[in-house]
């Protein structure tokens, strides 16, 4: 009897102790100061990984490795009327606006983009959720587009503005990468997946491929590209839709 | 001679660096495991190979639709288990939440991948720095040599295993030193599981993968690395469970104190009492 009571008390103690520990962790997760402390790891990860890997290429696979279905994620069929009109016309009226801190702003048709120096690569796409898929991408090298528009000396980031609208406030998706990433040979504005025009589910007519980072960096439905000095004034100020919701801007990990 | 009349002795069993590293490990492993389960929950399936074959995970935690609402199911190597209330569905029994691991096993509690990652990657640094400091000190101080089994240890491994299974543990002076199974367990965790979990963790980073291809090949691809990372984490859970069990059956307060102050009390060996000396004659 006494033993039972003691066991019960011990169980209660463990449950209460464990519960207190975990609710403590939840409280810390909502404390700005603690989250800032956790975030001190992000620049460390970025600096160390950049130093260790330099401009090394992501592995390229063979056609035999291509996933039967390249899983689309996030938005897979934007419903807003502007995008629907473009899609209805097979993107014939699509124009990519490239501006911001550049010497020569451009307004490009898909044909213009297809005429830029291109690259085809079979790469592995890693989602922040944990899964991976392998696909063959063909697209214009972003470096070639940068050569065309000539970024000004104070341009630090390339911002991608997208057609897909998110959340209750219907906020457009956006992302940003730095110029080093933008000039990496495998960084593409992809218009083909597995040898066919990019499907709507995977970001038609144009999506970003940044092969050394996670999937959420690879903006789909790109409508405009802007070179900026800082992204502090865009969206929530953290450089991307998911970054504004707590995900790391540097998504190499 | 009555047992209680044996002289009580105490020894300084754990040096300060070991004690500090131990408690930092406790905090880090707790946070790494629970934030890791939060991250796992974002895609509660594990695969072998480079990419995910969504039709053939070797481990999948989800929920089946039933007349009474969603019911947690776990598929392991093609076999399905009813895990409602714990894995797949958990929380309020009348209105369960659909999630792989329950809220009481994840950091943070609610579904919050971004925050789980922040915890995981911060404490990964603490864990690795702690491990490097511990290893450096261990190599320099001779502690590592103490951990390495000697010839007598290897010879006594069968007996030690048998003694552990019968819960017969050294009580005398021998209790102040690591026995052979302890040595192998600690070395295995430090150099085996520890190395495996760090390397498979690094292999999940697409940026690190640009220079870690040989390692990735060794593990069998990124999804294999994710699977092995999970398996290594379960290995740590198993180690901690056995470790805590042994701590409890060999005198929890004495053990706990020895890991806090270093002091460990034991009874003096007397002829015919010490297991080490008398074992052959029993």
Coordinates of C-alpha atoms in Angstrom, one line a residue:
Chain A
X1 CA 0.0 0.0 0.0
X2 CA 2.7 2.4 1.1
X3 CA 4.8 1.2 -1.8
X4 CA 1.9 1.9 -4.2
X5 CA 1.5 5.4 -2.8
X6 CA 5.2 6.1 -3.1
X7 CA 5.2 4.8 -6.7
X8 CA 2.2 7.0 -7.4
X9 CA 4.0 10.0 -5.9
X10 CA 7.2 9.2 -7.9
X11 CA 5.1 9.1 -11.1
X12 CA 3.5 12.4 -10.3
X13 CA 6.9 13.9 -9.6
X14 CA 8.3 12.7 -12.9
X15 CA 5.2 13.9 -14.8
X16 CA 5.3 17.3 -13.1
X17 CA 9.0 17.6 -13.5
X18 CA 8.9 16.6 -17.1
X19 CA 5.9 18.8 -17.8
X20 CA 7.6 21.8 -16.2
X21 CA 10.8 21.2 -18.2
X22 CA 8.9 21.1 -21.5
X23 CA 6.6 24.0 -20.8
X24 CA 9.8 25.9 -19.8
X25 CA 11.2 25.1 -23.2
X26 CA 8.0 26.4 -24.8
X27 CA 8.2 29.6 -22.8
X28 CA 11.8 30.0 -23.9
X29 CA 10.8 29.5 -27.5
X30 CA 8.5 32.5 -27.1
X31 CA 11.2 34.7 -25.5
X32 CA 12.8 37.1 -27.9
X33 CA 16.0 37.1 -26.0
X34 CA 16.4 33.3 -25.9
X35 CA 15.5 33.0 -29.6
X36 CA 18.1 35.6 -30.4
X37 CA 20.6 33.4 -28.4
X38 CA 19.6 30.3 -30.4
X39 CA 20.0 32.3 -33.6
X40 CA 23.6 33.1 -32.9
X41 CA 24.2 29.6 -34.3
X42 CA 23.0 30.7 -37.8
X43 CA 25.9 33.0 -38.8
X44 CA 28.3 30.4 -37.4
X45 CA 26.8 27.7 -39.5
X46 CA 26.9 29.9 -42.6
X47 CA 30.5 31.1 -42.1
X48 CA 31.8 27.6 -41.3
X49 CA 29.9 25.9 -44.2
X50 CA 31.0 28.6 -46.7
X51 CA 34.6 28.3 -45.5
X52 CA 34.6 24.5 -45.7
X53 CA 32.9 24.2 -49.1
X54 CA 33.8 27.3 -51.1
X55 CA 32.2 27.1 -54.5
X56 CA 32.1 23.3 -54.8
X57 CA 29.3 22.0 -57.0
X58 CA 26.3 20.0 -55.7
X59 CA 26.5 16.4 -56.9
X60 CA 24.8 15.8 -60.3
X61 CA 23.0 12.5 -60.8
X62 CA 22.2 10.3 -63.8
X63 CA 18.9 10.0 -65.6
X64 CA 18.5 6.6 -63.9
X65 CA 18.3 8.4 -60.5
X66 CA 15.5 10.8 -61.5
X67 CA 12.5 10.4 -59.1
X68 CA 9.4 9.0 -60.8
X69 CA 7.4 12.0 -59.5
X70 CA 9.0 15.3 -58.5
X71 CA 6.9 16.0 -55.5
X72 CA 5.5 19.6 -55.7
X73 CA 5.3 21.4 -52.4
X74 CA 4.0 24.6 -51.0
X75 CA 1.7 26.3 -53.6
X76 CA 1.0 24.0 -56.5
X77 CA -1.7 25.8 -58.4
X78 CA -2.0 29.6 -57.8
X79 CA -5.6 30.8 -58.2
X80 CA -5.2 34.5 -58.4
X81 CA -6.5 36.0 -61.6
X82 CA -3.3 37.6 -62.8
X83 CA -1.5 34.3 -62.8
X84 CA -4.5 32.3 -64.2
X85 CA -4.6 34.6 -67.2
X86 CA -0.9 34.1 -67.9
X87 CA -1.3 30.3 -67.5
X88 CA -4.4 30.3 -69.8
X89 CA -2.2 31.7 -72.5
X90 CA 0.7 29.3 -72.0
X91 CA 2.6 32.2 -70.5
X92 CA 2.9 33.9 -73.9
X93 CA 2.2 37.3 -72.2
X94 CA 4.6 36.6 -69.4
X95 CA 7.3 39.2 -68.8
X96 CA 10.1 38.9 -66.2
X97 CA 10.9 42.3 -64.7
X98 CA 14.5 42.6 -63.7
X99 CA 15.3 45.9 -61.9
X100 CA 16.4 47.5 -58.7
X101 CA 20.1 48.3 -58.2
X102 CA 21.1 47.5 -61.8
X103 CA 22.5 49.6 -64.7
X104 CA 20.3 48.0 -67.4
X105 CA 16.8 47.0 -66.2
X106 CA 15.1 44.4 -68.4
X107 CA 11.7 43.1 -69.3
X108 CA 12.2 39.6 -70.7
X109 CA 9.8 37.2 -72.5
X110 CA 10.3 33.5 -72.0
X111 CA 12.0 33.4 -75.4
X112 CA 14.5 36.0 -74.2
X113 CA 15.2 33.9 -71.1
X114 CA 15.6 30.7 -73.2
X115 CA 18.1 32.6 -75.3
X116 CA 20.4 33.2 -72.3
X117 CA 23.3 30.8 -71.6
X118 CA 21.6 27.7 -70.2
X119 CA 22.6 24.7 -68.2
X120 CA 21.0 21.3 -67.6
X121 CA 21.6 19.4 -64.4
X122 CA 20.2 16.4 -62.5
X123 CA 20.2 17.3 -58.9
X124 CA 18.8 16.4 -55.6
X125 CA 16.2 18.7 -54.0
X126 CA 16.1 18.6 -50.2
X127 CA 13.0 19.9 -48.5
X128 CA 13.3 21.4 -45.0
X129 CA 10.7 18.9 -44.0
X130 CA 13.2 16.1 -44.5
X131 CA 12.4 14.4 -47.9
X132 CA 14.4 14.5 -51.1
X133 CA 13.6 14.2 -54.8
X134 CA 15.9 14.1 -57.8
X135 CA 15.0 15.9 -61.0
X136 CA 16.6 17.2 -64.2
X137 CA 16.5 21.0 -64.5
X138 CA 17.1 23.2 -67.5
X139 CA 17.3 26.9 -67.2
X140 CA 19.1 30.2 -67.8
X141 CA 22.2 30.7 -65.6
X142 CA 21.4 33.5 -63.2
X143 CA 25.0 34.7 -63.6
X144 CA 24.2 35.3 -67.3
X145 CA 21.2 37.4 -66.4
X146 CA 23.3 39.4 -63.9
X147 CA 25.8 40.1 -66.7
X148 CA 23.0 41.4 -68.8
X149 CA 21.5 43.8 -66.2
X150 CA 24.9 44.8 -64.6
X151 CA 24.3 45.1 -60.8
X152 CA 25.5 48.3 -59.3
X153 CA 28.3 48.2 -56.8
X154 CA 26.0 48.5 -53.8
X155 CA 23.8 45.6 -54.8
X156 CA 24.1 42.7 -52.3
X157 CA 21.1 40.5 -52.8
X158 CA 18.9 39.2 -55.5
X159 CA 15.2 39.2 -54.5
X160 CA 12.7 37.0 -56.3
X161 CA 9.0 38.2 -56.3
X162 CA 6.5 35.5 -57.0
X163 CA 2.9 35.1 -58.2
X164 CA 1.8 32.7 -55.5
X165 CA -0.1 34.4 -52.6
X166 CA 0.0 33.1 -49.1
X167 CA -1.9 33.2 -45.9
X168 CA -5.0 35.2 -44.9
X169 CA -3.4 38.4 -46.0
X170 CA -2.6 37.0 -49.5
X171 CA 1.0 38.0 -49.3
X172 CA 3.1 37.2 -52.3
X173 CA 5.9 34.6 -51.8
X174 CA 9.4 36.0 -52.0
X175 CA 12.9 34.9 -51.5
X176 CA 16.5 36.3 -51.6
X177 CA 20.0 35.0 -52.1
X178 CA 23.3 36.8 -52.1
X179 CA 25.4 37.5 -55.2
X180 CA 27.9 34.7 -54.5
X181 CA 25.0 32.2 -54.5
X182 CA 23.5 34.0 -57.5
X183 CA 26.7 33.6 -59.5
X184 CA 27.2 29.9 -58.6
X185 CA 27.3 27.9 -61.9
X186 CA 24.4 25.7 -60.8
X187 CA 22.1 28.6 -59.9
X188 CA 19.4 28.6 -62.6
X189 CA 16.2 30.2 -63.5
X190 CA 14.7 26.9 -64.5
X191 CA 12.0 26.6 -67.3
X192 CA 12.2 22.8 -67.8
X193 CA 11.8 19.8 -65.5
X194 CA 12.8 16.4 -66.8
X195 CA 13.0 17.6 -70.4
X196 CA 9.4 19.1 -70.5
X197 CA 8.2 22.7 -69.9
X198 CA 8.1 23.3 -66.1
X199 CA 4.7 22.2 -64.9
X200 CA 2.5 24.6 -62.9
X201 CA 2.8 22.4 -59.8
X202 CA 6.6 22.9 -59.9
X203 CA 6.5 26.7 -60.5
X204 CA 5.8 27.5 -64.2
X205 CA 6.9 29.4 -66.0
X206 CA 10.1 30.1 -64.1
X207 CA 11.5 28.9 -60.8
X208 CA 14.8 29.3 -59.0
X209 CA 17.3 26.4 -58.5
X210 CA 19.8 27.0 -55.7
X211 CA 21.3 23.5 -55.4
X212 CA 23.2 24.0 -52.2
X213 CA 20.3 25.2 -50.1
X214 CA 16.9 23.8 -49.0
X215 CA 13.8 23.8 -51.1
X216 CA 12.1 26.9 -49.5
X217 CA 14.9 29.1 -51.0
X218 CA 13.9 27.9 -54.5
X219 CA 11.1 30.4 -55.3
X220 CA 8.5 29.2 -57.8
X221 CA 6.3 31.4 -60.1
X222 CA 8.9 34.1 -60.4
X223 CA 7.4 37.3 -61.7
X224 CA 10.1 39.9 -60.9
X225 CA 13.7 40.0 -59.9
X226 CA 15.1 42.9 -57.9
X227 CA 18.7 43.6 -56.9
X228 CA 18.8 45.3 -53.6
X229 CA 21.4 46.6 -51.1
X230 CA 19.4 45.2 -48.1
X231 CA 16.2 43.3 -47.8
X232 CA 15.2 44.9 -44.4
X233 CA 12.4 46.9 -46.1
X234 CA 10.9 44.0 -47.9
X235 CA 8.0 41.9 -46.4
X236 CA 8.9 41.1 -42.8
X237 CA 12.4 42.2 -43.4
X238 CA 14.1 38.8 -43.1
X239 CA 14.7 38.0 -46.7
X240 CA 11.9 35.6 -47.5
X241 CA 8.4 34.4 -46.8
X242 CA 9.5 31.5 -44.6
X243 CA 12.3 33.5 -43.1
X244 CA 9.7 36.0 -41.9
X245 CA 8.2 33.0 -40.1
X246 CA 11.3 31.9 -38.2
X247 CA 13.2 29.9 -40.8
X248 CA 16.9 30.6 -41.3
X249 CA 17.9 32.9 -44.2
X250 CA 20.9 30.7 -44.8
X251 CA 19.3 27.4 -45.8
X252 CA 22.4 25.4 -46.5
X253 CA 21.7 23.2 -43.4
Chain B
X1 CA 32.2 -10.4 10.0
X2 CA 28.9 -8.6 9.7
X3 CA 28.7 -6.5 6.5
X4 CA 27.9 -3.3 8.3
X5 CA 31.0 -3.5 10.4
X6 CA 33.2 -3.3 7.3
X7 CA 35.1 0.0 7.2
X8 CA 33.5 2.7 5.0
X9 CA 35.8 4.3 2.6
X10 CA 35.4 7.0 0.0
X11 CA 37.2 7.7 -3.2
X12 CA 37.3 10.6 -5.6
X13 CA 35.7 8.8 -8.6
X14 CA 35.1 11.4 -11.2
X15 CA 37.3 14.4 -11.9
X16 CA 35.8 17.8 -12.4
X17 CA 36.1 17.9 -16.3
X18 CA 34.3 14.6 -16.5
X19 CA 31.5 15.8 -14.2
X20 CA 31.1 19.1 -16.1
X21 CA 31.1 17.4 -19.5
X22 CA 28.6 14.8 -18.2
X23 CA 26.0 17.3 -17.1
X24 CA 26.4 19.4 -20.3
X25 CA 25.8 16.2 -22.2
X26 CA 22.6 15.5 -20.2
X27 CA 21.1 18.9 -21.1
X28 CA 22.3 18.7 -24.8
X29 CA 21.1 15.1 -25.4
X30 CA 17.7 15.9 -23.9
X31 CA 17.3 18.9 -26.1
X32 CA 18.8 17.3 -29.2
X33 CA 16.5 14.3 -28.9
X34 CA 13.3 16.2 -28.3
X35 CA 14.0 18.9 -30.9
X36 CA 15.0 16.2 -33.3
X37 CA 11.6 14.5 -32.8
X38 CA 10.0 17.9 -33.6
X39 CA 12.0 18.0 -36.9
X40 CA 11.2 14.3 -37.7
X41 CA 7.5 15.1 -37.3
X42 CA 7.7 17.5 -40.3
X43 CA 8.0 14.4 -42.5
X44 CA 7.3 11.4 -40.4
X45 CA 8.8 8.8 -42.8
X46 CA 12.3 7.3 -43.3
X47 CA 13.8 5.9 -46.4
X48 CA 17.0 4.3 -47.8
X49 CA 18.9 5.8 -50.7
X50 CA 19.5 9.3 -52.1
X51 CA 15.9 10.4 -52.7
X52 CA 12.6 9.5 -51.0
X53 CA 10.6 6.7 -52.5
X54 CA 7.3 7.9 -51.0
X55 CA 5.7 4.5 -51.6
X56 CA 8.3 2.6 -49.7
X57 CA 9.4 4.2 -46.4
X58 CA 10.8 1.7 -43.9
X59 CA 9.3 3.6 -41.1
X60 CA 6.2 5.7 -41.3
X61 CA 4.1 7.2 -38.6
X62 CA 0.6 8.4 -39.6
X63 CA -3.0 8.1 -38.9
X64 CA -5.7 5.9 -40.4
X65 CA -9.3 7.2 -40.8
X66 CA -11.7 5.2 -38.7
X67 CA -15.3 5.5 -37.7
X68 CA -14.2 7.0 -34.4
X69 CA -11.9 9.6 -36.2
X70 CA -8.2 9.4 -36.9
X71 CA -6.2 6.6 -35.2
X72 CA -2.4 6.6 -35.0
X73 CA -0.7 3.9 -37.0
X74 CA 3.0 3.1 -37.3
X75 CA 4.4 1.1 -40.2
X76 CA 7.8 -0.5 -39.5
X77 CA 9.4 -2.6 -42.2
X78 CA 6.1 -3.3 -43.8
X79 CA 4.2 -4.2 -40.6
X80 CA 1.5 -2.0 -39.2
X81 CA 1.0 -1.3 -35.5
X82 CA -1.8 0.4 -33.8
X83 CA -0.2 3.3 -31.9
X84 CA -3.1 5.6 -31.3
X85 CA -2.7 7.8 -28.3
X86 CA 1.1 7.9 -28.6
X87 CA 2.4 7.8 -32.2
X88 CA 0.3 9.2 -35.1
X89 CA -2.5 10.6 -32.8
X90 CA -2.1 11.9 -29.3
X91 CA -3.4 14.4 -26.8
X92 CA -7.1 14.7 -26.0
X93 CA -8.6 11.2 -26.4
X94 CA -11.9 12.5 -27.8
X95 CA -10.3 14.9 -30.2
X96 CA -6.7 13.7 -30.8
X97 CA -4.1 15.7 -32.5
X98 CA -2.6 14.1 -35.6
X99 CA 1.2 14.2 -35.3
X100 CA 3.9 11.5 -35.3
X101 CA 5.5 12.0 -31.9
X102 CA 3.3 13.5 -29.2
X103 CA 3.6 17.1 -27.9
X104 CA 5.1 15.9 -24.6
X105 CA 8.1 14.4 -26.5
X106 CA 9.0 17.4 -28.7
X107 CA 10.7 20.8 -28.3
X108 CA 8.8 23.0 -28.7
X109 CA 5.5 21.2 -27.8
X110 CA 3.3 22.5 -30.6
X111 CA 4.1 21.7 -34.3
X112 CA 6.8 24.3 -35.0
X113 CA 9.6 23.1 -37.3
X114 CA 11.4 26.4 -37.6
X115 CA 11.8 26.6 -33.8
X116 CA 12.7 22.9 -33.5
X117 CA 15.5 23.5 -36.0
X118 CA 16.8 26.6 -34.1
X119 CA 17.0 24.6 -30.8
X120 CA 18.6 21.6 -32.6
X121 CA 21.3 23.6 -34.4
X122 CA 22.3 25.7 -31.4
X123 CA 22.6 22.8 -29.0
X124 CA 24.4 20.8 -31.7
X125 CA 27.2 23.3 -31.4
X126 CA 27.3 23.0 -27.6
X127 CA 27.3 19.2 -27.8
X128 CA 30.2 19.1 -30.3
X129 CA 32.3 21.8 -28.5
X130 CA 31.7 19.9 -25.3
X131 CA 32.7 16.6 -26.9
X132 CA 35.9 18.1 -28.4
X133 CA 36.9 19.7 -25.0
X134 CA 36.2 16.4 -23.3
X135 CA 38.2 14.4 -25.8
X136 CA 41.2 16.8 -25.7
X137 CA 41.2 16.7 -21.9
X138 CA 40.8 12.9 -21.9
X139 CA 43.6 12.3 -24.3
X140 CA 45.9 14.7 -22.4
X141 CA 45.1 13.6 -18.8
X142 CA 45.3 9.9 -19.4
X143 CA 41.5 9.5 -18.8
X144 CA 41.1 8.0 -22.3
X145 CA 43.7 5.4 -21.4
X146 CA 41.7 4.5 -18.3
X147 CA 38.7 4.0 -20.5
X148 CA 40.5 1.6 -22.8
X149 CA 40.0 -2.0 -21.8
X150 CA 43.2 -3.8 -20.8
X151 CA 44.1 -7.4 -21.3
X152 CA 42.5 -8.5 -18.0
X153 CA 39.3 -6.6 -19.0
X154 CA 39.1 -8.5 -22.3
X155 CA 39.7 -11.8 -20.4
X156 CA 36.9 -11.0 -17.9
X157 CA 34.3 -9.9 -20.4
X158 CA 32.2 -13.0 -20.3
X159 CA 32.1 -13.0 -16.5
X160 CA 31.3 -9.3 -16.5
X161 CA 28.5 -9.8 -18.9
X162 CA 27.1 -12.6 -16.7
X163 CA 27.4 -10.5 -13.6
X164 CA 25.6 -7.6 -15.2
X165 CA 22.8 -9.9 -16.3
X166 CA 22.4 -11.2 -12.7
X167 CA 22.6 -7.6 -11.4
X168 CA 25.7 -8.5 -9.4
X169 CA 27.9 -5.5 -9.4
X170 CA 31.3 -4.8 -7.8
X171 CA 30.9 -3.4 -4.3
X172 CA 34.5 -3.0 -3.0
X173 CA 37.4 -1.2 -4.4
X174 CA 36.6 -2.5 -7.9
X175 CA 33.4 -0.3 -7.9
X176 CA 35.6 2.8 -7.9
X177 CA 36.9 1.9 -11.4
X178 CA 35.2 1.4 -14.7
X179 CA 34.4 -2.3 -15.5
X180 CA 34.9 -3.7 -18.9
X181 CA 31.3 -3.4 -20.1
X182 CA 31.2 0.2 -18.9
X183 CA 34.4 1.0 -20.8
X184 CA 33.0 -0.6 -24.0
X185 CA 29.7 1.1 -23.6
X186 CA 31.2 4.6 -23.1
X187 CA 33.8 4.1 -25.9
X188 CA 31.0 2.8 -28.2
X189 CA 28.8 5.8 -27.5
X190 CA 31.6 8.3 -27.8
X191 CA 33.4 7.0 -30.9
X192 CA 30.6 4.9 -32.5
X193 CA 27.2 6.5 -31.9
X194 CA 28.6 10.0 -31.3
X195 CA 30.6 10.0 -34.6
X196 CA 27.8 8.4 -36.5
X197 CA 25.2 11.0 -35.4
X198 CA 27.5 14.0 -36.1
X199 CA 28.5 12.7 -39.5
X200 CA 25.0 11.7 -40.6
X201 CA 23.8 15.1 -39.3
X202 CA 26.3 16.9 -41.5
X203 CA 25.4 14.7 -44.5
X204 CA 21.8 16.1 -44.4
X205 CA 23.1 19.6 -45.1
X206 CA 22.9 20.2 -48.9
X207 CA 25.8 22.7 -48.7
X208 CA 28.1 20.2 -46.8
X209 CA 27.1 17.5 -49.2
X210 CA 29.0 19.4 -51.9
X211 CA 32.3 18.2 -50.2
X212 CA 31.0 15.1 -48.3
X213 CA 30.1 13.0 -51.3
X214 CA 32.4 10.0 -50.2
X215 CA 30.8 10.0 -46.8
X216 CA 27.3 10.2 -48.3
X217 CA 28.2 7.3 -50.5
X218 CA 29.3 5.3 -47.5
X219 CA 26.0 6.0 -45.7
X220 CA 24.1 5.2 -48.9
X221 CA 22.7 8.6 -49.8
X222 CA 21.0 11.5 -48.0
X223 CA 17.8 9.7 -47.1
X224 CA 19.9 6.8 -45.7
X225 CA 21.9 9.4 -43.7
X226 CA 18.6 10.7 -42.3
X227 CA 17.6 7.2 -41.4
X228 CA 20.9 6.4 -39.7
X229 CA 20.7 9.7 -37.8
X230 CA 17.4 8.6 -36.4
X231 CA 18.7 5.1 -35.6
X232 CA 21.7 6.6 -33.9
X233 CA 19.4 8.8 -31.8
X234 CA 17.4 5.7 -30.8
X235 CA 20.8 4.1 -29.9
X236 CA 21.4 7.0 -27.5
X237 CA 18.0 6.5 -26.0
X238 CA 18.8 2.8 -25.4
X239 CA 22.2 3.7 -23.9
X240 CA 20.6 6.3 -21.6
X241 CA 17.9 3.7 -20.5
X242 CA 20.6 1.1 -19.6
X243 CA 22.8 3.7 -18.0
X244 CA 20.0 5.0 -15.8
X245 CA 19.0 1.4 -14.9
X246 CA 22.6 0.6 -13.8
X247 CA 22.8 3.9 -11.9
X248 CA 19.7 2.9 -9.9
X249 CA 20.6 -0.7 -9.2
X250 CA 24.1 0.2 -8.0
X251 CA 23.1 2.8 -5.5
X252 CA 21.5 5.9 -7.1
X253 CA 22.4 8.5 -4.4
X254 CA 26.0 7.4 -4.2
X255 CA 26.3 7.4 -7.9
X256 CA 24.6 10.7 -8.3
X257 CA 26.8 12.3 -5.7
X258 CA 29.9 10.9 -7.3
X259 CA 28.9 12.7 -10.5
X260 CA 28.2 16.0 -8.7
X261 CA 31.0 16.2 -6.0
X262 CA 33.2 13.4 -7.3
X263 CA 33.0 11.5 -4.0
X264 CA 32.0 7.8 -4.1
X265 CA 31.6 5.7 -0.9
X266 CA 32.4 2.0 -0.9
X267 CA 33.1 -0.7 1.6
X268 CA 36.7 -2.0 2.1
X269 CA 37.6 -5.2 0.5
X270 CA 38.2 -8.0 3.0
X271 CA 39.5 -11.4 2.1
X272 CA 36.6 -13.6 1.0
X273 CA 34.3 -10.6 0.5
X274 CA 35.7 -8.9 -2.6
X275 CA 34.1 -10.4 -5.6
X276 CA 37.1 -9.6 -7.7
X277 CA 39.3 -11.8 -5.5
X278 CA 36.9 -14.6 -4.6
X279 CA 35.0 -15.1 -7.8
X280 CA 37.0 -18.0 -9.0
X281 CA 36.4 -19.9 -5.8
X282 CA 32.6 -19.4 -5.6

